[in-house]
Amino acid sequence: MAHKTPGSAIWDLTWRSHHLWKMLAESLQEQGLNPTVELGWKKTGSLLVSRTHAESDMLKGRVKLLSEAGLKAEYLCSSDLLKQEPDLLVEKDSAAAFLPDDCQLDAHRTVAYIEKTNRDFASKGRYAEFYNDPVKCFIRSDSNGDVKAVQTSKNTLYSKKAIIIAAGCWTGCLMQDLFRNWGMEIHVPVRPRKGHLLALQNFNSLQLNHGLMEAGYVDHPTISGLESSDHGRDLSVSMTATIDTAGNLLIGSSREFVGFSTDLDESVVGYIWKRVGEFFPKLKMLSVSDLSASRKVRIGLRPFMPDGKPVIGPVPGLSNVYLAAGHEGGGLSMIRLPSAYSRSTMDLTLLWIRDDNETDLSKFGNVQNNNQ
């Protein structure tokens, strides 16, 4: 939560999700389950670290905003910061915003848990999976013009309530394909933003007590000095570092526009290692190439929206088709989740989009129907 801004368009979603994840972790414990095992849940606390006087002033204002919003937030001067993280390079202008109650999740474990829980509704006819069965088109009702079914490669799936399109960074091109033969031109300006994250297994050379990120993570400054052929790539690398529940050191991270490519780019790995080494001197004594046996590089595509706000809401001109996309790297931190499942995730998503009285969804949605 340290890098989130109270009052921003996504704050309400993030704030509520923050509470709901904690409630879910407590609910799992009450059921005799271990949230660390199920979700990779870990109360680490988070530190947003500054290295300049200007950044430190910014953090003071951020701590004030977060505190006024109801979070426990502290401003740490350089000496207090060093006590929290002895392996961090702390200089005279160093400081941090500290949120001791922040927690982290393991994305793979969490998604597996949600999937497992959804399957409990399969026997009631309220959940089904259709993997490796891509959508071909929508089937329109002759009576009212709404979408009555989804045609996939192998199935025709009829809709009783609504259809939710949540295809991440593929949402824009999918929407064009789905509506091309309808005489409708739906524009969703979501783009893929590629990211690299390094996972170092059994890495004991660095001690971390919290999740850390640099202050620059808030606005992702672009790396200067790249070759002219990289124009439009907008590569940015910001220091993030934490240790997950399996003991892996996770460091990153990068953001860039290179289309839908998920190929490993060793130059980006090098940028990440160099950047993290500027904060942790112990890493400068190591070469990332020497760690190839113990490292894994996670590469993914974040659904980026130009205005920084996800698209949430109905598709203009269609009463039963909804969009939920463009959350970039914050999908899990904005998810609509109950403390104890009484509905499937799809039921909850629809309830949230159509009937949510707590969140002003008019803040979201950058969808254009060029035929209206």
Coordinates of C-alpha atoms in Angstrom, one line a residue:
M1 CA 0.0 0.0 0.0
A2 CA 3.0 2.3 0.4
H3 CA 3.0 3.2 -3.3
K4 CA -0.8 3.7 -3.6
T5 CA -2.2 7.2 -3.4
P6 CA -5.3 8.0 -1.3
G7 CA -7.9 9.9 -3.3
S8 CA -6.7 8.4 -6.7
A9 CA -9.2 6.7 -8.9
I10 CA -8.0 3.2 -7.9
W11 CA -7.7 3.9 -4.2
D12 CA -11.2 2.7 -3.2
L13 CA -10.6 -0.6 -5.0
T14 CA -7.2 -1.1 -3.4
W15 CA -8.3 0.0 0.1
R16 CA -11.2 -2.4 0.1
S17 CA -9.2 -5.3 -1.3
H18 CA -6.5 -4.7 1.3
H19 CA -9.1 -5.4 4.0
L20 CA -10.7 -8.3 2.2
W21 CA -7.4 -10.1 1.8
K22 CA -6.8 -9.8 5.5
M23 CA -10.2 -11.1 6.2
L24 CA -9.7 -14.1 3.9
A25 CA -6.4 -14.9 5.6
E26 CA -8.2 -14.8 9.0
S27 CA -11.0 -16.9 7.6
L28 CA -8.6 -19.6 6.4
Q29 CA -7.0 -19.7 9.8
E30 CA -10.4 -20.2 11.4
Q31 CA -11.0 -23.1 9.0
G32 CA -7.8 -24.7 10.2
L33 CA -5.9 -23.8 7.0
N34 CA -2.6 -22.1 6.7
P35 CA -2.8 -18.8 4.6
T36 CA 0.9 -19.0 4.1
V37 CA 0.5 -22.4 2.3
E38 CA -2.7 -21.5 0.5
L39 CA -1.9 -17.9 -0.6
G40 CA 1.8 -17.4 0.1
W41 CA 0.5 -14.9 2.6
K42 CA 3.2 -13.1 4.6
K43 CA 3.0 -10.1 6.8
T44 CA 6.3 -8.4 5.8
G45 CA 5.5 -4.7 6.2
S46 CA 6.6 -2.5 3.3
L47 CA 9.2 0.2 2.8
L48 CA 9.1 2.9 0.1
V49 CA 12.7 4.1 0.0
S50 CA 14.1 7.5 -1.0
R51 CA 17.7 8.5 -1.7
T52 CA 17.3 12.2 -2.4
H53 CA 16.1 15.2 -0.3
A54 CA 13.3 15.8 -2.8
E55 CA 12.1 12.1 -2.6
S56 CA 12.2 12.3 1.2
D57 CA 10.0 15.3 1.2
M58 CA 7.6 13.5 -1.1
L59 CA 7.5 10.5 1.3
K60 CA 6.7 12.8 4.2
G61 CA 3.6 14.0 2.3
R62 CA 2.7 10.4 1.4
V63 CA 2.9 9.2 5.0
K64 CA 0.6 12.0 6.0
L65 CA -1.9 11.0 3.3
L66 CA -1.8 7.4 4.2
S67 CA -2.2 8.0 7.9
E68 CA -5.2 10.3 7.3
A69 CA -6.7 7.5 5.1
G70 CA -6.6 5.2 8.1
L71 CA -3.4 3.2 7.5
K72 CA -0.6 2.8 10.0
A73 CA 2.2 4.6 8.3
E74 CA 5.5 6.0 9.6
Y75 CA 8.3 8.2 8.2
L76 CA 11.7 6.7 8.9
C77 CA 14.8 8.9 8.9
S78 CA 18.1 7.5 7.7
S79 CA 19.2 6.1 11.1
D80 CA 15.8 4.4 11.7
L81 CA 15.8 3.0 8.2
L82 CA 19.2 1.4 8.8
K83 CA 17.9 -0.3 11.9
Q84 CA 15.1 -1.8 9.9
E85 CA 17.3 -2.9 6.9
P86 CA 21.0 -3.3 7.8
D87 CA 21.9 -4.5 4.3
L88 CA 20.4 -1.5 2.6
L89 CA 22.7 1.3 1.5
V90 CA 21.6 4.2 3.7
E91 CA 23.0 7.7 3.1
K92 CA 22.3 11.0 4.7
D93 CA 19.3 11.8 2.5
S94 CA 17.9 8.3 2.7
A95 CA 14.5 7.9 4.2
A96 CA 11.5 5.6 3.9
A97 CA 7.7 5.4 4.2
F98 CA 7.1 2.4 6.4
L99 CA 3.8 0.5 6.5
P100 CA 4.3 -2.2 9.1
D101 CA 1.0 -4.0 8.5
D102 CA 1.4 -4.5 4.8
C103 CA 1.3 -8.1 3.6
Q104 CA 2.3 -10.0 0.4
L105 CA 0.8 -12.8 -1.6
D106 CA 2.2 -15.3 -4.0
A107 CA 0.4 -14.9 -7.2
H108 CA 0.7 -18.5 -8.4
R109 CA -0.6 -19.9 -5.1
T110 CA -3.3 -17.3 -4.8
V111 CA -4.7 -18.0 -8.3
A112 CA -4.5 -21.7 -7.7
Y113 CA -6.5 -21.3 -4.5
I114 CA -9.2 -19.1 -6.2
E115 CA -9.4 -21.7 -9.0
K116 CA -9.8 -24.6 -6.5
T117 CA -12.5 -22.7 -4.6
N118 CA -14.4 -22.0 -7.7
R119 CA -14.5 -25.7 -8.6
D120 CA -16.5 -26.3 -5.5
F121 CA -19.4 -24.7 -7.3
A122 CA -19.1 -27.0 -10.4
S123 CA -21.4 -29.6 -8.9
K124 CA -24.1 -26.9 -8.4
G125 CA -23.9 -26.0 -12.1
R126 CA -22.5 -22.6 -11.2
Y127 CA -18.9 -23.0 -12.5
A128 CA -17.2 -24.6 -15.5
E129 CA -13.8 -24.4 -17.1
F130 CA -13.1 -24.3 -20.8
Y131 CA -9.3 -24.2 -21.2
N132 CA -7.7 -24.4 -24.6
D133 CA -11.1 -23.5 -26.2
P134 CA -10.6 -20.0 -27.6
V135 CA -13.6 -17.7 -28.2
K136 CA -14.5 -17.3 -31.8
C137 CA -17.4 -14.9 -31.7
F138 CA -20.5 -13.6 -29.9
I139 CA -24.0 -14.8 -30.9
R140 CA -26.5 -12.0 -30.9
S141 CA -30.2 -12.2 -29.9
D142 CA -32.7 -11.5 -32.7
S143 CA -35.2 -10.1 -30.2
N144 CA -33.2 -7.4 -28.4
G145 CA -29.8 -7.3 -29.9
D146 CA -28.0 -8.4 -26.8
V147 CA -25.3 -11.1 -26.7
K148 CA -27.1 -14.3 -26.0
A149 CA -24.1 -16.7 -26.3
V150 CA -20.4 -17.1 -26.8
Q151 CA -19.2 -19.4 -29.5
T152 CA -15.8 -21.1 -28.8
S153 CA -13.9 -23.6 -30.9
K154 CA -15.7 -26.5 -29.2
N155 CA -18.8 -25.1 -27.4
T156 CA -21.6 -22.7 -27.5
L157 CA -22.0 -21.1 -24.1
Y158 CA -25.3 -19.4 -23.4
S159 CA -25.6 -16.4 -21.0
K160 CA -28.3 -16.2 -18.3
K161 CA -27.1 -13.0 -16.7
A162 CA -24.2 -11.3 -18.4
I163 CA -20.8 -11.8 -20.1
I164 CA -17.7 -10.4 -18.6
I165 CA -14.6 -9.8 -20.8
A166 CA -11.5 -10.0 -18.6
A167 CA -8.8 -10.8 -21.1
G168 CA -6.0 -8.7 -19.7
C169 CA -3.7 -7.1 -22.3
W170 CA -5.5 -9.0 -25.1
T171 CA -8.8 -7.3 -24.4
G172 CA -8.4 -4.6 -27.0
C173 CA -7.7 -6.9 -30.0
L174 CA -10.3 -9.4 -28.7
M175 CA -13.0 -6.8 -28.7
Q176 CA -12.2 -5.8 -32.2
D177 CA -12.4 -9.4 -33.4
L178 CA -15.6 -10.2 -31.5
F179 CA -17.5 -7.2 -32.9
R180 CA -16.0 -6.9 -36.3
N181 CA -19.0 -8.6 -38.0
W182 CA -21.5 -6.6 -36.0
G183 CA -20.9 -3.3 -37.7
M184 CA -19.7 -2.1 -34.3
E185 CA -16.2 -0.6 -33.6
I186 CA -15.3 -0.9 -30.0
H187 CA -12.1 0.7 -28.9
V188 CA -10.3 -0.3 -25.7
P189 CA -6.8 1.3 -25.5
V190 CA -5.2 -1.4 -23.4
R191 CA -1.6 -2.3 -24.3
P192 CA 0.7 -5.1 -23.2
R193 CA 3.5 -3.8 -20.9
K194 CA 6.2 -6.4 -20.5
G195 CA 7.9 -7.0 -17.2
H196 CA 10.9 -9.1 -15.9
L197 CA 11.2 -10.3 -12.3
L198 CA 14.2 -12.3 -10.9
A199 CA 13.7 -15.1 -8.4
L200 CA 16.9 -16.3 -6.7
Q201 CA 16.5 -19.6 -5.0
N202 CA 18.3 -20.4 -1.7
F203 CA 20.0 -17.0 -1.8
N204 CA 21.5 -16.3 1.6
S205 CA 23.8 -13.4 0.7
L206 CA 21.3 -10.7 1.5
Q207 CA 19.1 -10.2 4.5
L208 CA 15.7 -8.5 4.1
N209 CA 13.2 -7.9 6.8
H210 CA 10.5 -6.3 4.7
G211 CA 9.2 -5.8 1.2
L212 CA 11.1 -2.8 -0.3
M213 CA 10.7 -0.6 -3.4
E214 CA 12.4 2.6 -4.4
A215 CA 10.4 5.8 -4.4
G216 CA 10.8 6.0 -8.2
Y217 CA 8.5 2.9 -8.5
V218 CA 5.6 5.2 -8.1
D219 CA 6.1 6.8 -11.6
H220 CA 8.5 4.4 -13.3
P221 CA 11.1 6.8 -14.8
T222 CA 12.3 5.7 -18.2
I223 CA 15.9 4.6 -18.6
S224 CA 17.8 7.2 -20.7
G225 CA 20.6 6.4 -23.2
L226 CA 19.1 3.4 -24.9
E227 CA 19.8 2.9 -28.6
S228 CA 17.7 4.8 -31.1
S229 CA 16.2 1.5 -32.3
D230 CA 14.5 1.3 -28.9
H231 CA 12.4 4.4 -29.5
G232 CA 8.9 3.8 -28.1
R233 CA 10.1 1.0 -25.9
D234 CA 10.0 3.3 -22.8
L235 CA 12.0 0.8 -20.7
S236 CA 11.9 1.6 -17.0
V237 CA 13.6 -0.4 -14.1
S238 CA 12.8 0.3 -10.5
M239 CA 14.2 -1.5 -7.4
T240 CA 11.9 -3.9 -5.7
A241 CA 13.0 -6.6 -3.3
T242 CA 11.4 -9.1 -1.0
I243 CA 11.7 -12.7 0.2
D244 CA 8.7 -15.0 -0.4
T245 CA 7.4 -17.7 1.8
A246 CA 9.6 -20.3 0.0
G247 CA 12.7 -18.3 0.9
N248 CA 13.3 -17.0 -2.7
L249 CA 14.7 -13.6 -3.1
L250 CA 12.5 -11.7 -5.6
I251 CA 14.0 -8.6 -7.2
G252 CA 12.9 -6.4 -10.0
S253 CA 11.3 -4.9 -11.8
S254 CA 11.0 -3.7 -15.4
R255 CA 8.3 -2.3 -17.6
E256 CA 8.5 -1.8 -21.3
F257 CA 6.5 -1.7 -24.5
V258 CA 7.6 -4.5 -26.9
G259 CA 4.3 -5.8 -28.2
F260 CA 3.2 -9.2 -27.0
S261 CA 6.7 -10.6 -26.8
T262 CA 7.5 -12.6 -23.6
D263 CA 11.1 -13.6 -24.7
L264 CA 13.8 -13.3 -22.1
D265 CA 15.9 -10.2 -22.5
E266 CA 19.3 -10.6 -20.8
S267 CA 20.0 -6.9 -21.2
V268 CA 16.9 -6.1 -19.0
V269 CA 18.0 -8.6 -16.4
G270 CA 21.4 -6.8 -16.4
Y271 CA 19.6 -3.4 -15.9
I272 CA 17.6 -4.9 -13.0
W273 CA 20.7 -6.4 -11.3
K274 CA 22.6 -3.1 -11.7
R275 CA 19.7 -1.1 -10.2
V276 CA 19.2 -3.3 -7.2
G277 CA 22.9 -3.3 -6.6
E278 CA 22.8 0.5 -6.2
F279 CA 20.6 -0.1 -3.1
F280 CA 22.3 -3.3 -1.8
P281 CA 26.1 -3.1 -2.0
K282 CA 26.5 -6.8 -1.2
L283 CA 25.0 -7.6 -4.6
K284 CA 27.7 -5.6 -6.4
M285 CA 30.2 -8.2 -5.5
L286 CA 28.3 -10.8 -7.4
S287 CA 27.7 -11.2 -11.1
V288 CA 24.2 -12.1 -12.2
S289 CA 25.6 -14.5 -14.8
D290 CA 27.2 -16.5 -11.9
L291 CA 23.7 -17.1 -10.5
S292 CA 22.2 -18.7 -13.6
A293 CA 21.9 -22.1 -11.8
S294 CA 19.8 -20.7 -9.0
R295 CA 17.8 -18.0 -10.8
K296 CA 14.5 -18.0 -12.5
V297 CA 13.2 -15.1 -14.5
R298 CA 9.5 -14.5 -14.5
I299 CA 8.2 -12.7 -17.5
G300 CA 4.7 -11.4 -18.1
L301 CA 2.5 -8.9 -19.8
R302 CA 0.7 -6.3 -17.7
P303 CA -2.5 -4.8 -19.2
F304 CA -1.5 -1.1 -19.4
M305 CA -4.1 1.8 -19.8
P306 CA -2.8 5.2 -20.9
D307 CA -4.7 7.0 -18.1
G308 CA -3.6 4.5 -15.5
K309 CA -7.1 3.5 -14.6
P310 CA -8.6 0.1 -15.3
V311 CA -11.6 -0.4 -17.6
I312 CA -14.6 -1.5 -15.4
G313 CA -18.1 -1.4 -16.5
P314 CA -20.6 -2.1 -19.4
V315 CA -19.8 -2.0 -23.0
P316 CA -21.6 1.0 -24.6
G317 CA -24.6 -0.2 -26.6
L318 CA -24.8 -3.6 -25.0
S319 CA -26.8 -4.1 -21.7
N320 CA -25.3 -7.5 -20.8
V321 CA -21.6 -7.3 -21.7
Y322 CA -19.1 -5.9 -19.2
L323 CA -15.4 -5.2 -19.2
A324 CA -12.9 -5.7 -16.4
A325 CA -9.3 -5.1 -17.7
G326 CA -6.4 -2.7 -17.6
H327 CA -5.3 -3.2 -14.0
E328 CA -1.7 -3.4 -15.1
G329 CA 0.4 -4.9 -12.2
G330 CA -2.3 -4.4 -9.5
G331 CA -4.9 -7.0 -10.4
L332 CA -4.7 -9.0 -7.2
S333 CA -4.5 -5.8 -5.1
M334 CA -7.8 -4.6 -6.6
I335 CA -9.8 -7.9 -6.7
R336 CA -13.3 -8.1 -5.3
L337 CA -13.0 -10.9 -2.8
P338 CA -15.1 -12.0 0.2
S339 CA -13.7 -13.1 3.5
A340 CA -15.4 -16.4 3.1
Y341 CA -16.7 -17.7 -0.3
S342 CA -20.4 -17.9 -0.7
R343 CA -20.3 -17.2 -4.4
S344 CA -18.0 -18.0 -7.3
T345 CA -15.5 -15.4 -8.4
M346 CA -17.6 -14.8 -11.6
D347 CA -20.8 -14.2 -9.5
L348 CA -18.9 -11.7 -7.4
T349 CA -17.3 -9.9 -10.3
L350 CA -20.8 -9.4 -11.9
L351 CA -22.3 -8.3 -8.6
W352 CA -19.4 -5.8 -8.1
I353 CA -19.6 -4.3 -11.6
R354 CA -23.4 -4.0 -11.8
D355 CA -24.5 -3.5 -8.2
D356 CA -21.6 -2.1 -6.3
N357 CA -22.7 0.8 -4.1
E358 CA -19.4 1.4 -2.4
T359 CA -17.2 2.2 -5.3
D360 CA -17.9 4.9 -7.9
L361 CA -17.3 3.0 -11.1
S362 CA -17.8 6.1 -13.2
K363 CA -14.2 6.8 -12.4
F364 CA -13.3 4.0 -14.7
G365 CA -14.0 2.9 -18.2
N366 CA -12.2 4.3 -21.3
V367 CA -14.3 2.3 -23.8
Q368 CA -15.5 3.9 -27.0
N369 CA -18.2 2.6 -29.3
N370 CA -17.4 4.6 -32.4
N371 CA -20.8 3.7 -33.9
Q372 CA -22.8 5.6 -31.2

